[in-house]
Structure formats: C-alpha cells, structure tokens
Amino acid sequence: MSTAEAVTESVDILIVGGGMVGVALACAIAPTGLNIRILESREDRPEQLIDALPTLTEAGFDPRVSALTCASQQLLTHLGAWPHILDTRASAYTDMRVWDGTGRGEIHFGADELHEPCLGHIVENRVTLAALYRVMQQADNVQFDTGVKIESISSPDPLGARKVRLGDGRSIETRLLVAADGANSRVRALTGMGATEWDYGHHAIVTTIETEDPHQSTCWQRFTEDGPLALLPLAHPNGRTLSIVWSTSPGHARELMALDDESFCQALGKAFEHRLGHILSVDKRHVHPLRQRHAQRYVQAGLALVGDAAHTIHPLAGQGVNLGFLDAAALAEVILDAHERGENWAQEAVLRRFQRMRRADNIQTAAVMEGFRRLFDDLPAPLRLLRSSGMNLMDRISPVKQHLVLMAMGLRGEVPRLARRPLA
C-alpha cells in the first residue's frame, strides 16, 4: 500500500466543484469556522486566474458571461466579492427589449419604470470567479485542491458521513458532501441521485461581437424561427461590444459555425434585424448543446446538490447561474442557522429545509422558461398573431410587466437571506 493509499483525511464539508457556485457556497459558510475543502478537477490554481486576469481582460472578453440579477449582486456584496468585480469590469444594463421575430409583438422593460438604477449586470464568468477566489483566499478554513478525480463515494454512515476516494488513492471523510460539479455531475451519478432530463433540440453559439451602433446599455432578445437570439452589452469604452447567445437547431448551428467571420456577421445581422446596424466583427465562436436536467431530489443524509448539478435550464433568460447562487445562499442559510442552534446540519431532516426553499422555485423557473421556448416555436399564422397581440398587450399593462421583471431580478418572492436586499 502506497503512502497516498494509506492517507485518510477528515473535513466537515467537502464541496466537489470549484466554479462560481461552489466557491460562493464555501465563502458563505466560512464564518462558521467549519473545515471546508473544495475539490476541482481542473489543474489551474485560483491564484493563476487572479494573476492572469489583468492580461486576459486587456486581451478581450470571456465568451462565457452571466446576466447577474440584483439578488446575485446582493449575495456577492455580502461575501465581499462585488467590489472586486466592479474593479475589473461589469456592464450594468438598464433596459431589455424582447420581440417576436415572426410577428409584431414586442415588450420593453426599463429600470426607470421600477425606480431602480439598473436591471442587472452582464459580467464575464472568469471575472466573477476571480472575485470569489479573492474572498476565498481570506478564509483560513477553506482549502482548494486542483486536479482531483473522484473514484468512489461510500454510502452514508448512521450520522450521514461519507468517505470519498480520490484518483490518487487518498480518501476524505466528510460530514457533508456537496455536489457543485456541473450538469454532468460525477457526485450525482456516484450517489444514485436520479435526474429527469431531455434534449432541448437546440445548440447555443456564444461569442463576442462589435456592432455599428451603440448597445444603449440594453439587453436585446429576438425570438427567431429556430430559437432565441440574445445580445448582451459588455463593458467596453466603445459602447458597441456585446456578447451573443444564439440558440438554434443543431443543423443550423453547424451551418453557422462553418461560415467565415464575414458571412457569420451577415447572417447574425439579418437574424437580429439589424437593430444595431451592421455587425462589424466577431471573436472566436463556441457551440454548446442544450439539455434540461432536474434532480428528483436535492438532498440525502450528508449530501446536497446545488447549481447545475441539481438543475439546468435553457439560457434564454440567463437565469442559470442566478439559480445556482440562490441555491448556495439557501444552503448556507440552513447550515449557518443549524450550526448556531447546535443542530446536526448534515442530517437529512435539516438539509430538507434547503430542498424546500429551492426545489419548487427552480422547477417553476424551469417550467416558465420551457413555456416561453414552446410559445415561440414555429406556429400557424393565426397563433403567431395571437402571440404578438399578447406581447403588445402585456407591454401596456405596467403592473403585470413590473411584477415579472421584479421576480426575475430577485426582488420579489422567497429570496434567501444572504441574497436579500437589506431594508432601507
């Protein structure tokens, strides 16, 4: 038996997945003083991203961006990460324009109608992650291991504790195992946590573009015949740089990816109805297949699923990472409160409080996104007319429209304490 095989370490909380949601969770729980370990399969160390970020930022934009809601901003502010994000770059957006590409329906959402400074911020994922890494480094009780592969996970003992065996022969015993390892979660698979999933029949093309006309601090979304096309404003001095998420059929996505840059810009401009003039340039394009998944339950004794490990949804409203941050805030709230009361926070009965806080809300959001996607499928002309009329009617009913956008911003409904805006 090698030295590595003989080693068994012990931690209070083991988080598998060192992305935005997993690190946010660790930072939120750190004030308890519990011994927290994060396992990340990638080799890159947190300090590498922090050190490289100025150079990366100067060179261009991360094609992966998120439309962070006010609730996510509040959580990141509470953790101390938001100032780091603002010091790097973030693009506040004040308006959203959504229209039916096969009809005449259009809805406009404006921050001024809500007496808010903005509706949210478009932030590159690596900027958010680096900010969370900075906060994590200040916590002595959080350890981050990279290049880690999980081989097996034991069943829970009577108190819920599990043993995780790693690829290098080490084992880690933990009171609570948290899966934050993404849509194809290894933890979810090894622990038998079933999930319902289906293919959306869409692939998403993501990249960065420059337009002829300014983006006006507006998020633009057109529902095309093949799927939604979103243009999101980025923080560039020229005011004409945007991130795109173009969801379309797999065949159309292959055709678009095969085009040269000039032809792609022309196709994009046409699909976007040239709302911002010509598309002047495009960065490297990336394509991702889209599937919806939802775990049948989020918790077992000594186990919890958060973020994409628990649920994935269509990116048409940019809610994915925001739901993950709300998961992190809710699980942290349950653990913090149980720890303060002296309860066993790894017990399934305690963890079910987290599941009750988040699962119904996540299912509802997924259902709404699926409803929107189906609503804008290719429909007969009479139904397209009805759809457009409904959009125009909603645009004129301010209370309904305001309620919808406030819910999307995380300013209405049951929001976890750490993501809740403080009372004035």
Coordinates of C-alpha atoms in Angstrom, one line a residue:
M1 CA 0.0 0.0 0.0
S2 CA 1.4 3.4 -1.0
T3 CA 1.6 6.4 1.2
A4 CA -1.2 8.1 -0.8
E5 CA -3.4 5.0 -0.4
A6 CA -3.0 4.9 3.3
V7 CA -4.0 8.6 3.9
T8 CA -7.5 9.3 5.0
E9 CA -8.3 13.0 5.7
S10 CA -11.3 14.4 7.5
V11 CA -13.2 17.6 6.8
D12 CA -16.6 19.0 7.9
I13 CA -17.8 20.0 4.4
L14 CA -16.5 18.7 1.1
I15 CA -17.6 20.7 -1.9
V16 CA -16.9 19.0 -5.3
G17 CA -16.7 21.7 -8.0
G18 CA -14.6 24.9 -7.8
G19 CA -16.8 27.0 -10.0
M20 CA -18.8 30.1 -9.1
V21 CA -21.5 28.4 -7.2
G22 CA -19.2 26.0 -5.2
V23 CA -16.8 28.8 -4.2
A24 CA -19.7 31.1 -3.3
L25 CA -21.1 28.4 -1.0
A26 CA -17.7 27.9 0.7
C27 CA -17.3 31.7 1.2
A28 CA -20.8 31.9 2.7
I29 CA -20.2 29.1 5.2
A30 CA -16.6 30.0 6.1
P31 CA -17.7 32.3 9.0
T32 CA -18.8 29.2 11.0
G33 CA -15.2 28.1 11.3
L34 CA -16.0 24.7 9.9
N35 CA -13.3 22.9 8.0
I36 CA -14.2 23.2 4.3
R37 CA -12.5 21.6 1.3
I38 CA -13.1 22.3 -2.3
L39 CA -12.2 19.7 -4.9
E40 CA -11.7 20.9 -8.5
S41 CA -11.0 18.6 -11.5
R42 CA -9.1 21.3 -13.4
E43 CA -5.4 21.8 -12.8
D44 CA -5.5 25.6 -12.7
R45 CA -4.9 27.1 -9.3
P46 CA -7.1 30.0 -8.1
E47 CA -4.0 32.3 -7.9
Q48 CA -3.3 31.6 -11.6
L49 CA -6.6 33.1 -12.7
I50 CA -6.2 36.0 -10.3
D51 CA -2.7 36.8 -11.5
A52 CA -3.7 36.4 -15.2
L53 CA -6.9 38.3 -15.1
P54 CA -5.5 41.8 -15.9
T55 CA -3.8 40.3 -19.0
L56 CA -6.9 38.3 -20.0
T57 CA -9.1 41.4 -19.6
E58 CA -6.9 43.5 -21.7
A59 CA -6.8 40.9 -24.4
G60 CA -10.5 40.5 -24.8
F61 CA -13.7 39.2 -23.3
D62 CA -14.6 35.8 -21.9
P63 CA -17.2 34.3 -24.2
R64 CA -19.0 32.9 -21.1
V65 CA -20.9 35.7 -19.4
S66 CA -23.8 35.8 -17.0
A67 CA -26.6 38.3 -16.6
L68 CA -26.4 38.7 -12.8
T69 CA -29.6 39.7 -11.0
C70 CA -29.9 42.1 -8.1
A71 CA -30.2 39.0 -5.8
S72 CA -26.9 37.6 -7.1
Q73 CA -25.3 41.0 -6.7
Q74 CA -26.6 41.2 -3.1
L75 CA -25.1 37.7 -2.4
L76 CA -21.8 38.7 -3.9
T77 CA -21.8 42.0 -2.0
H78 CA -22.4 40.1 1.3
L79 CA -19.5 37.8 0.5
G80 CA -17.2 40.8 -0.3
A81 CA -16.8 39.8 -4.0
W82 CA -18.8 42.5 -5.7
P83 CA -16.2 45.3 -5.2
H84 CA -13.6 43.1 -6.9
I85 CA -16.0 42.6 -9.8
L86 CA -16.6 46.3 -10.2
D87 CA -12.8 47.0 -10.0
T88 CA -12.4 44.7 -13.0
R89 CA -15.4 45.3 -15.3
A90 CA -19.1 44.8 -15.3
S91 CA -21.8 46.2 -17.6
A92 CA -25.0 47.5 -15.9
Y93 CA -28.0 47.2 -18.2
T94 CA -30.9 49.5 -17.8
D95 CA -33.3 48.1 -20.4
M96 CA -34.5 44.9 -22.0
R97 CA -36.1 44.7 -25.4
V98 CA -37.8 41.4 -26.4
W99 CA -39.6 40.9 -29.7
D100 CA -41.2 38.2 -31.8
G101 CA -39.2 37.8 -34.9
T102 CA -42.1 36.2 -36.8
G103 CA -44.7 38.7 -35.8
R104 CA -45.1 42.3 -34.5
G105 CA -45.1 41.7 -30.7
E106 CA -42.6 43.5 -28.5
I107 CA -42.0 44.1 -24.8
H108 CA -39.7 46.7 -23.3
F109 CA -38.6 46.6 -19.7
G110 CA -36.9 49.7 -18.2
A111 CA -35.2 50.3 -14.9
D112 CA -36.7 53.8 -14.7
E113 CA -40.2 52.3 -14.6
L114 CA -39.1 50.5 -11.4
H115 CA -37.1 53.4 -10.0
E116 CA -34.0 51.2 -10.0
P117 CA -30.6 52.2 -11.2
C118 CA -30.4 49.1 -13.4
L119 CA -32.0 45.7 -14.1
G120 CA -28.8 43.8 -13.6
H121 CA -25.2 43.4 -14.7
I122 CA -23.5 41.4 -17.5
V123 CA -20.3 40.0 -16.1
E124 CA -17.8 37.6 -17.6
N125 CA -17.7 34.3 -15.7
R126 CA -13.9 34.5 -15.1
V127 CA -14.3 38.0 -13.6
T128 CA -16.9 36.7 -11.1
L129 CA -14.9 33.6 -10.3
A130 CA -11.7 35.5 -9.7
A131 CA -13.5 37.8 -7.4
L132 CA -14.8 34.9 -5.4
Y133 CA -11.3 33.3 -5.3
R134 CA -10.0 36.5 -3.7
V135 CA -12.6 36.3 -1.0
M136 CA -11.9 32.5 -0.5
Q137 CA -8.2 33.2 0.0
Q138 CA -9.0 35.3 3.0
A139 CA -10.6 32.3 4.8
D140 CA -8.1 30.1 6.6
N141 CA -10.6 27.3 7.0
V142 CA -11.2 26.8 3.2
Q143 CA -8.8 24.6 1.3
F144 CA -8.8 24.3 -2.5
D145 CA -7.4 21.2 -4.2
T146 CA -7.0 21.1 -8.0
G147 CA -6.5 18.2 -10.5
V148 CA -8.7 15.9 -8.3
K149 CA -10.6 13.0 -9.7
I150 CA -13.3 11.2 -7.7
E151 CA -13.2 7.4 -7.9
S152 CA -16.0 6.4 -5.5
I153 CA -18.3 7.7 -2.7
S154 CA -19.4 5.5 0.2
S155 CA -23.0 5.2 1.5
P156 CA -23.7 7.4 4.5
D157 CA -23.0 6.1 7.9
P158 CA -25.7 6.5 10.6
L159 CA -24.8 10.2 11.1
G160 CA -24.7 10.9 7.3
A161 CA -20.9 11.0 7.0
R162 CA -19.3 9.7 3.8
K163 CA -15.9 8.6 2.5
V164 CA -14.8 9.9 -0.9
R165 CA -12.0 8.0 -2.6
L166 CA -9.8 10.0 -5.0
G167 CA -7.9 9.0 -8.1
D168 CA -4.5 9.3 -6.3
G169 CA -5.5 6.8 -3.7
R170 CA -6.4 9.3 -0.9
S171 CA -9.7 9.2 0.9
I172 CA -11.5 12.1 2.5
E173 CA -14.2 11.6 5.2
T174 CA -16.8 14.3 5.4
R175 CA -19.8 15.1 7.4
L176 CA -21.5 16.8 4.4
L177 CA -20.7 16.3 0.7
V178 CA -21.9 19.0 -1.7
A179 CA -22.2 18.4 -5.4
A180 CA -21.4 21.6 -7.3
D181 CA -19.7 19.9 -10.2
G182 CA -21.9 20.9 -13.0
A183 CA -24.5 19.4 -15.3
N184 CA -22.7 16.1 -15.8
S185 CA -22.2 15.8 -12.0
R186 CA -19.9 12.9 -11.1
V187 CA -21.2 13.1 -7.5
R188 CA -24.8 12.9 -8.6
A189 CA -24.1 9.8 -10.7
L190 CA -22.0 8.0 -8.0
T191 CA -24.6 8.6 -5.3
G192 CA -27.5 7.5 -7.4
M193 CA -29.4 10.8 -7.3
G194 CA -31.7 10.4 -10.2
A195 CA -32.4 13.2 -12.6
T196 CA -35.1 13.9 -15.2
E197 CA -33.6 15.3 -18.4
W198 CA -34.3 15.9 -22.0
D199 CA -32.7 17.5 -25.1
Y200 CA -34.0 20.9 -26.0
G201 CA -33.2 20.3 -29.6
H202 CA -31.1 23.5 -29.5
H203 CA -27.4 24.3 -29.6
A204 CA -26.1 27.6 -28.3
I205 CA -23.5 29.6 -30.1
V206 CA -21.6 32.1 -27.9
T207 CA -19.1 34.7 -28.8
T208 CA -18.3 38.4 -28.6
I209 CA -19.2 40.9 -31.4
E210 CA -18.9 44.6 -32.2
T211 CA -21.9 46.4 -33.8
E212 CA -22.2 49.6 -35.9
D213 CA -24.5 51.3 -33.4
P214 CA -24.2 51.6 -29.6
H215 CA -25.9 48.9 -27.5
Q216 CA -27.6 51.6 -25.3
S217 CA -27.0 49.5 -22.1
T218 CA -29.8 47.3 -23.3
C219 CA -30.2 43.5 -23.4
W220 CA -31.7 42.6 -26.7
Q221 CA -33.6 39.3 -27.5
R222 CA -35.3 38.3 -30.6
F223 CA -37.3 35.0 -30.9
T224 CA -36.4 33.7 -34.3
E225 CA -38.0 30.8 -36.2
D226 CA -35.2 28.5 -34.9
G227 CA -34.8 29.8 -31.4
P228 CA -34.0 32.8 -29.2
L229 CA -31.1 35.2 -30.1
A230 CA -29.8 37.3 -27.3
L231 CA -27.3 40.2 -27.4
L232 CA -25.9 41.3 -24.1
P233 CA -24.0 44.6 -23.5
L234 CA -20.4 44.4 -22.4
A235 CA -18.3 47.0 -20.5
H236 CA -16.1 48.3 -23.4
P237 CA -15.4 52.0 -23.9
N238 CA -16.7 51.9 -27.4
G239 CA -20.2 51.1 -26.2
R240 CA -20.7 48.7 -29.1
T241 CA -19.3 45.4 -27.8
L242 CA -21.8 42.7 -26.9
S243 CA -21.9 39.0 -26.0
I244 CA -24.3 36.9 -28.0
V245 CA -26.1 33.7 -27.2
W246 CA -27.7 32.3 -30.3
S247 CA -29.9 29.2 -29.6
T248 CA -30.9 27.4 -32.7
S249 CA -31.4 23.9 -34.2
P250 CA -28.3 21.6 -34.3
G251 CA -28.3 21.7 -38.1
H252 CA -28.5 25.5 -38.3
A253 CA -25.8 25.8 -35.6
R254 CA -23.4 23.6 -37.7
E255 CA -24.1 25.8 -40.8
L256 CA -23.4 28.9 -38.8
M257 CA -20.2 27.5 -37.3
A258 CA -19.0 26.6 -40.8
L259 CA -19.3 30.2 -42.0
D260 CA -16.3 32.5 -42.2
D261 CA -16.4 35.5 -40.0
E262 CA -17.7 37.9 -42.6
S263 CA -20.6 35.6 -43.6
F264 CA -21.4 34.9 -40.0
C265 CA -21.7 38.6 -39.2
Q266 CA -24.0 39.0 -42.2
A267 CA -26.2 36.1 -41.0
L268 CA -26.2 37.4 -37.5
G269 CA -27.2 40.9 -38.6
K270 CA -30.0 39.6 -40.7
A271 CA -31.3 37.4 -37.8
F272 CA -31.1 40.4 -35.5
E273 CA -33.0 42.5 -38.0
H274 CA -30.0 45.0 -37.9
R275 CA -31.4 46.7 -34.8
L276 CA -27.8 47.8 -34.0
G277 CA -26.7 48.3 -37.6
H278 CA -24.1 46.1 -39.2
I279 CA -22.2 43.5 -37.2
L280 CA -18.6 44.7 -37.7
S281 CA -16.6 41.9 -36.1
V282 CA -16.8 38.6 -34.3
D283 CA -14.5 36.8 -32.0
K284 CA -14.0 33.0 -31.9
R285 CA -17.3 31.2 -31.8
H286 CA -18.1 28.3 -29.4
V287 CA -21.1 26.0 -29.5
H288 CA -22.8 24.0 -26.7
P289 CA -25.7 21.5 -26.9
L290 CA -28.5 22.4 -24.6
R291 CA -30.3 19.9 -22.3
Q292 CA -32.6 20.4 -19.4
R293 CA -32.0 18.4 -16.2
H294 CA -33.6 18.4 -12.8
A295 CA -32.6 16.1 -9.9
Q296 CA -35.5 14.2 -8.5
R297 CA -34.3 15.3 -5.1
Y298 CA -31.6 17.6 -3.9
V299 CA -30.6 16.0 -0.6
Q300 CA -29.8 12.8 1.2
A301 CA -28.2 12.3 4.6
G302 CA -24.9 14.0 4.4
L303 CA -25.4 15.1 0.7
A304 CA -26.7 18.1 -1.1
L305 CA -26.8 19.1 -4.8
V306 CA -26.5 22.8 -5.9
G307 CA -26.4 24.7 -9.1
D308 CA -26.1 22.8 -12.4
A309 CA -25.6 19.5 -10.5
A310 CA -29.2 19.9 -9.4
H311 CA -30.8 21.7 -12.4
T312 CA -30.0 23.1 -15.8
I313 CA -32.4 25.3 -17.8
H314 CA -32.5 26.9 -21.2
P315 CA -30.2 30.0 -21.3
L316 CA -32.9 32.2 -23.0
A317 CA -33.4 34.4 -19.8
G318 CA -29.9 34.0 -18.4
Q319 CA -31.2 32.6 -15.1
G320 CA -28.8 29.5 -14.8
V321 CA -26.1 30.9 -12.6
N322 CA -28.5 33.1 -10.7
L323 CA -30.5 30.0 -9.6
G324 CA -27.2 28.4 -8.6
F325 CA -26.2 31.4 -6.4
L326 CA -29.7 31.3 -4.8
D327 CA -29.0 27.6 -4.1
A328 CA -25.7 28.5 -2.4
A329 CA -27.3 31.2 -0.4
A330 CA -30.2 28.9 0.8
L331 CA -27.9 26.0 1.7
A332 CA -25.6 28.4 3.5
E333 CA -28.5 29.9 5.4
V334 CA -29.7 26.4 6.5
I335 CA -26.2 25.4 7.7
L336 CA -25.4 28.7 9.4
D337 CA -28.7 28.6 11.3
A338 CA -28.4 25.0 12.3
H339 CA -24.8 25.4 13.4
E340 CA -25.8 28.4 15.5
R341 CA -28.6 26.3 17.2
G342 CA -26.3 23.3 17.8
E343 CA -28.2 21.1 15.4
N344 CA -26.5 18.4 13.2
W345 CA -26.6 20.4 10.0
A346 CA -25.7 17.3 7.9
Q347 CA -28.8 15.4 8.9
E348 CA -31.3 14.8 6.1
A349 CA -34.1 16.4 8.1
V350 CA -32.1 19.6 8.3
L351 CA -31.0 19.5 4.7
R352 CA -34.6 19.1 3.6
R353 CA -35.1 22.7 4.7
F354 CA -32.8 23.7 1.8
Q355 CA -34.7 21.5 -0.6
R356 CA -38.0 23.0 0.4
M357 CA -36.5 26.5 -0.1
R358 CA -35.2 25.9 -3.6
R359 CA -36.6 23.0 -5.4
A360 CA -40.2 24.3 -6.1
D361 CA -38.8 27.7 -7.2
N362 CA -36.3 26.1 -9.5
I363 CA -39.0 23.8 -11.0
Q364 CA -41.2 26.8 -11.5
T365 CA -38.5 28.8 -13.2
A366 CA -37.7 25.8 -15.5
A367 CA -41.3 25.5 -16.4
V368 CA -41.7 29.2 -17.3
M369 CA -38.5 29.0 -19.4
E370 CA -39.9 25.9 -21.2
G371 CA -43.2 27.6 -21.7
F372 CA -41.5 30.6 -23.3
R373 CA -39.5 28.4 -25.5
R374 CA -42.5 26.5 -26.7
L375 CA -44.6 29.6 -27.1
F376 CA -42.1 30.9 -29.7
D377 CA -41.9 27.6 -31.6
D378 CA -42.9 27.8 -35.3
L379 CA -46.7 28.2 -35.1
P380 CA -49.5 28.7 -37.6
A381 CA -50.2 32.3 -38.7
P382 CA -53.3 32.8 -36.5
L383 CA -51.4 31.7 -33.4
R384 CA -48.5 33.9 -34.3
L385 CA -50.9 36.8 -34.5
L386 CA -52.3 35.9 -31.1
R387 CA -48.9 35.6 -29.6
S388 CA -47.8 39.0 -30.9
S389 CA -51.0 40.6 -29.7
G390 CA -50.4 39.1 -26.2
M391 CA -46.9 40.5 -26.1
N392 CA -48.1 44.0 -27.0
L393 CA -50.9 43.8 -24.5
M394 CA -48.5 42.8 -21.7
D395 CA -46.2 45.7 -22.7
R396 CA -49.1 48.1 -21.9
I397 CA -50.1 46.5 -18.6
S398 CA -47.4 48.0 -16.3
P399 CA -48.3 46.2 -13.0
V400 CA -48.0 42.8 -14.7
K401 CA -44.8 43.7 -16.5
Q402 CA -43.2 45.2 -13.4
H403 CA -44.1 42.1 -11.3
L404 CA -42.5 39.8 -13.9
V405 CA -39.2 41.8 -14.1
L406 CA -39.0 42.2 -10.3
M407 CA -39.3 38.5 -9.9
A408 CA -36.6 38.0 -12.5
M409 CA -34.4 40.5 -10.6
G410 CA -34.8 38.5 -7.4
L411 CA -36.6 41.4 -5.7
R412 CA -39.9 39.5 -5.2
G413 CA -40.8 36.1 -3.8
E414 CA -38.9 33.9 -1.3
V415 CA -35.3 35.0 -1.5
P416 CA -32.6 33.5 0.8
R417 CA -31.5 35.9 3.5
L418 CA -27.9 36.3 2.1
A419 CA -29.3 37.3 -1.3
R420 CA -32.0 39.6 0.0
R421 CA -31.7 43.4 -0.3
P422 CA -31.4 44.9 3.2
L423 CA -34.4 47.0 4.3
A424 CA -33.8 50.8 3.8

